[in-house]
Amino acid sequence: MTKTLSLQAPAIFRGPLSALPATLEWVGGADGVLRILDQTQLPLRIEIRDCRTVEDTWEAIRMLRVRGAPAIGVAAAYGLCLGTRPFRAVPADAFLAKVREVGAYLRTCRPTAVNLAWALQRVTEAAEQCTRTGGNTWEAMLLAAHALAVEDAETCRLIGEAGAHLVPEGGGVLTHCNAGALATVAYGTALALLYIAHQRGLRFHVFVDETRPLLQGARLTAFELTTAGLDVTLLCDGAAASLLQSGRVQLVVVGADRIAANGDTANKIGTYGVALAARRHDIPFYVAAPLSTFDRALASGAGIPIEERGADEIRRVLDQPVAPPTVQCYNPAFDVTPAELITGIVTQRGIATPVTAEQIARLFR
Amino acid sequence: MTKTLSLQAPAIFRGPLSALPATLEWVGGADGVLRILDQTQLPLRIEIRDCRTVEDTWEAIRMLRVRGAPAIGVAAAYGLCLGTRPFRAVPADAFLAKVREVGAYLRTCRPTAVNLAWALQRVTEAAEQCTRTGGNTWEAMLLAAHALAVEDAETCRLIGEAGAHLVPEGGGVLTHCNAGALATVAYGTALALLYIAHQRGLRFHVFVDETRPLLQGARLTAFELTTAGLDVTLLCDGAAASLLQSGRVQLVVVGADRIAANGDTANKIGTYGVALAARRHDIPFYVAAPLSTFDRALASGAGIPIEERGADEIRRVLDQPVAPPTVQCYNPAFDVTPAELITGIVTQRGIATPVTAEQIARLFR
């Protein structure tokens, strides 16, 4: 009984969005479930969904019910626990083989965000270490997943603290897609800067690209920022260059799905075009991300795999046709912004600026 | 009877899209109507709509049932005829006053495209001249509108002939919004280059930005190009920079809504961002437009009025909500691309390149 209680999900201070259900959370103890806020239904419906199996979790990540690199990592960590729970009683070697098998399966759900592989690795290492020392392996994995969740919220808060001073008092900030509380356990990455600045009493305006095809800017970012009481203006992705030209924006800040060792950054499709327009108008362009988003094994962005998604995300909007039904589509989920267009990368250990391999390496020392 | 017959709408060779109802056409003689293909219903429904009054015409232009700078001009010319027809019998001075009054009303329906004012001016001048020489004023106006329609189709074909050699054999072309047959009486402006190249047997691939908020790229350009048998790939506006980065595009060509004397070009929102990405990757960026799209009274693009449209175009897609219902929106219909980002401007009198006030002035000599 005591043991079960210690496996209960930890309480996490969720900051600006505590009035909403959590982006994702473990509910219960050893027999618990992963509960997610189904982001495909926002902002029209606030629906939670319980993942009881690894297949549920795989589907929830693949279908973007839970999305955002940090949130995907934590969800996958819990998914690994769900997928191995039925095998808790098997011998250690067989159990570890199962851990690796379920981990390999979870790695297939989305290819670009490196946090997913990173989080699975963390939980797998906990299992390996526990096996060596003879503890309760599965319980150690669940505790490792809980630790990841706690860490993610704290990391995001620290990112916000590290970058909040970049927010222009009385000015405008542009963001793309959703790198907010809905993309993490709490606070977000890019939006953490804005939440902390807002908590500090700064007044500023946030411009949000709607972010086609899946409209995460319109559906999620505009929703979470207005829920938290910030001033928001929504625009179509094509209007971003014109907005930056207009002089109303003094800071661009976005999240990241994978950052190479040299600072080249994969983020939601459209980010690269925003970075080009920011450079044209000498507006600082920052990326905000936890260290887990760096893939230091990749020398540059050229090696980042880019997920290509289905044509119907473009041919249809909200399940209604908007284009000839058989037209071919180009639908990469991400693009890569070269490091030289990025003013700085805000992390929980401070800001790498200028964005060079050396400055990034310093964050990891 | 003979006179009525001579007022019949002229036959216009409609080229690549002759299988579809005309973008707009006068049907009948002196008692005729302006018949338009309702573009708000495409590509799902092919619906025609008869404008019998100037108010019908104003509504059709304002609601984008007929759109595209050249098509708007011709529609407005016919609208001026519809609005003054009930006053045919009044004395010349009173009739001319009515012409100016109806023209002023039509100028209010959309502010950015200069073709609208230009076409109204042409028909008004026909009325003034006819009054001086004592002819049938209203009939002269209708004939002037017919002449504009014939001229527009021929102008567009000439634009296509002037620029078709720019289309890369075996390569890729990117376009934004709809500067096609649906934006003109026939052929289009930017797409005229592609139609003529296709008629000449060239093989190439066309990439089409979907063009939020109203999705003219998805709904109209992808539709008309596939109807005409071209190879088309549709993408979200945010993916254009990534596409240009990928090396698959060797030419960008777009239309224009107003071009200042120095070549600064107002075109559909998103064009400026595409131009920035094209410059970054050294891809030729051309504008294609008739001379009537130039506003030589404006020294630069800074003076071009930019239409700001309603927030619900962004907050809703196909009348379904996609964002918090009260969020503010930034929704300019156009942006201005500076001349220095434009490789050349293709007109019915050849190509202005480099894009300078001098090269443009030469086209008008």
Coordinates of C-alpha atoms in Angstrom, one line a residue, chain A residues 42-44 176 205 207 210 212-213 215 218-219 222-223 226 231-243 245-246 248 269-273 276-277 279-281 308 313-315 317-324 327-332 334-338 340-341, chain B residues 42-44 176 205 207 210 212-213 215 218-219 222-223 226 231-243 245-246 248 269-273 276-277 279-281 308 313-315 317-324 327-332 334-338 340-341:
Chain A
L42 CA -9.7 22.6 -28.9
P43 CA -10.8 25.3 -28.6
L44 CA -14.3 24.2 -29.2
H176 CA 4.3 30.7 -34.7
H205 CA 0.8 42.5 -27.4
F207 CA 0.6 38.2 -32.5
E210 CA -2.6 30.6 -37.2
R212 CA -1.8 25.9 -41.2
P213 CA -2.5 23.1 -41.9
L215 CA -4.1 25.6 -37.1
A218 CA -5.5 29.6 -33.9
R219 CA -6.8 26.6 -32.0
A222 CA -4.7 32.0 -29.2
F223 CA -6.8 29.9 -26.9
T226 CA -6.4 34.5 -24.0
D231 CA -3.6 40.5 -25.3
V232 CA -3.7 38.4 -28.6
T233 CA -4.1 39.1 -32.3
L234 CA -4.4 36.2 -34.7
L235 CA -3.1 36.4 -38.3
C236 CA -2.8 34.1 -41.3
D237 CA 0.7 32.7 -41.8
G238 CA 1.1 34.6 -45.1
A239 CA 0.5 37.9 -43.2
A240 CA 3.6 37.5 -40.9
A241 CA 6.0 39.1 -43.3
S242 CA 3.7 42.1 -43.8
L243 CA 3.3 42.4 -40.0
Q245 CA 7.3 45.0 -42.2
S246 CA 4.8 47.2 -40.4
R248 CA 4.5 46.5 -34.8
I269 CA 6.5 24.5 -41.0
G270 CA 6.5 28.2 -41.7
T271 CA 9.1 29.1 -39.1
Y272 CA 11.8 29.5 -41.7
G273 CA 9.8 32.1 -43.6
L276 CA 13.7 35.3 -43.2
A277 CA 11.2 38.2 -42.7
R279 CA 16.1 39.2 -40.6
R280 CA 15.0 41.5 -43.3
H281 CA 13.5 43.9 -40.8
E308 CA 5.8 14.5 -44.3
E313 CA -4.6 18.0 -44.0
I314 CA -4.3 20.6 -46.8
R315 CA -7.2 19.5 -49.1
V317 CA -10.2 21.9 -43.3
L318 CA -12.2 20.7 -40.3
D319 CA -13.1 17.7 -42.5
Q320 CA -14.6 19.9 -45.2
P321 CA -13.1 19.9 -48.7
V322 CA -11.4 23.1 -49.8
A323 CA -9.5 22.0 -52.9
P324 CA -9.8 19.5 -55.8
V327 CA -4.7 17.3 -56.1
Q328 CA -1.2 16.4 -54.9
C329 CA 0.1 18.2 -51.8
Y330 CA 3.4 19.1 -50.3
N331 CA 2.9 18.8 -46.5
P332 CA 6.2 18.7 -44.5
F334 CA 8.6 21.1 -40.1
D335 CA 11.2 23.3 -41.8
V336 CA 14.8 24.0 -40.8
T337 CA 15.9 27.5 -39.9
P338 CA 19.6 28.0 -40.3
E340 CA 22.6 32.3 -38.7
L341 CA 19.0 33.6 -38.8
Chain B
L42 CA -15.6 26.8 -56.3
P43 CA -14.4 24.2 -56.5
L44 CA -17.3 22.3 -54.9
H176 CA 0.5 32.5 -54.9
H205 CA 5.3 21.3 -62.4
F207 CA 3.3 24.5 -57.0
E210 CA -3.3 27.7 -50.8
R212 CA -5.3 31.8 -46.6
P213 CA -7.6 33.2 -45.5
L215 CA -7.9 29.8 -50.0
A218 CA -6.6 25.8 -53.1
R219 CA -10.1 26.6 -54.4
A222 CA -5.5 24.3 -58.1
F223 CA -8.9 23.9 -59.7
T226 CA -6.0 20.8 -63.0
D231 CA 0.5 19.1 -63.0
V232 CA -0.2 20.7 -59.7
T233 CA 0.9 20.4 -56.1
L234 CA -0.8 22.4 -53.4
L235 CA 0.9 23.6 -50.3
C236 CA 0.2 25.7 -47.2
D237 CA 1.5 29.3 -47.3
G238 CA 3.9 28.6 -44.5
A239 CA 5.6 25.8 -46.6
A240 CA 6.6 28.1 -49.4
A241 CA 9.9 29.1 -47.9
S242 CA 10.8 25.4 -47.2
L243 CA 9.8 24.5 -50.8
Q245 CA 14.8 26.0 -50.0
S246 CA 14.4 22.5 -51.3
R248 CA 12.4 22.2 -56.6
I269 CA -1.2 38.9 -48.6
G270 CA 1.7 36.5 -48.4
T271 CA 3.4 37.5 -51.6
Y272 CA 6.1 39.6 -49.8
G273 CA 7.2 36.6 -47.7
L276 CA 11.9 37.2 -49.5
A277 CA 12.4 33.5 -49.7
R279 CA 15.6 36.2 -53.0
R280 CA 17.3 34.1 -50.3
H281 CA 17.5 31.2 -52.7
E308 CA -8.2 45.3 -44.2
E313 CA -12.2 35.3 -42.4
I314 CA -9.5 34.1 -40.0
R315 CA -11.5 33.0 -37.0
V317 CA -13.0 28.5 -42.1
L318 CA -15.9 27.5 -44.4
D319 CA -18.1 29.0 -41.7
Q320 CA -16.8 26.8 -39.0
P321 CA -15.0 28.3 -36.0
V322 CA -11.3 27.5 -35.7
A323 CA -10.2 30.0 -33.1
P324 CA -11.5 31.7 -30.0
V327 CA -9.9 37.0 -30.6
Q328 CA -8.6 40.1 -32.5
C329 CA -7.3 39.5 -36.0
Y330 CA -4.8 41.2 -38.4
N331 CA -6.3 40.6 -41.8
P332 CA -4.8 42.8 -44.6
F334 CA -2.6 42.6 -49.6
D335 CA 1.0 43.3 -48.9
V336 CA 3.6 45.3 -50.8
T337 CA 6.7 43.7 -52.3
P338 CA 9.5 46.2 -52.9
E340 CA 14.2 45.4 -55.6
L341 CA 12.9 41.9 -54.8

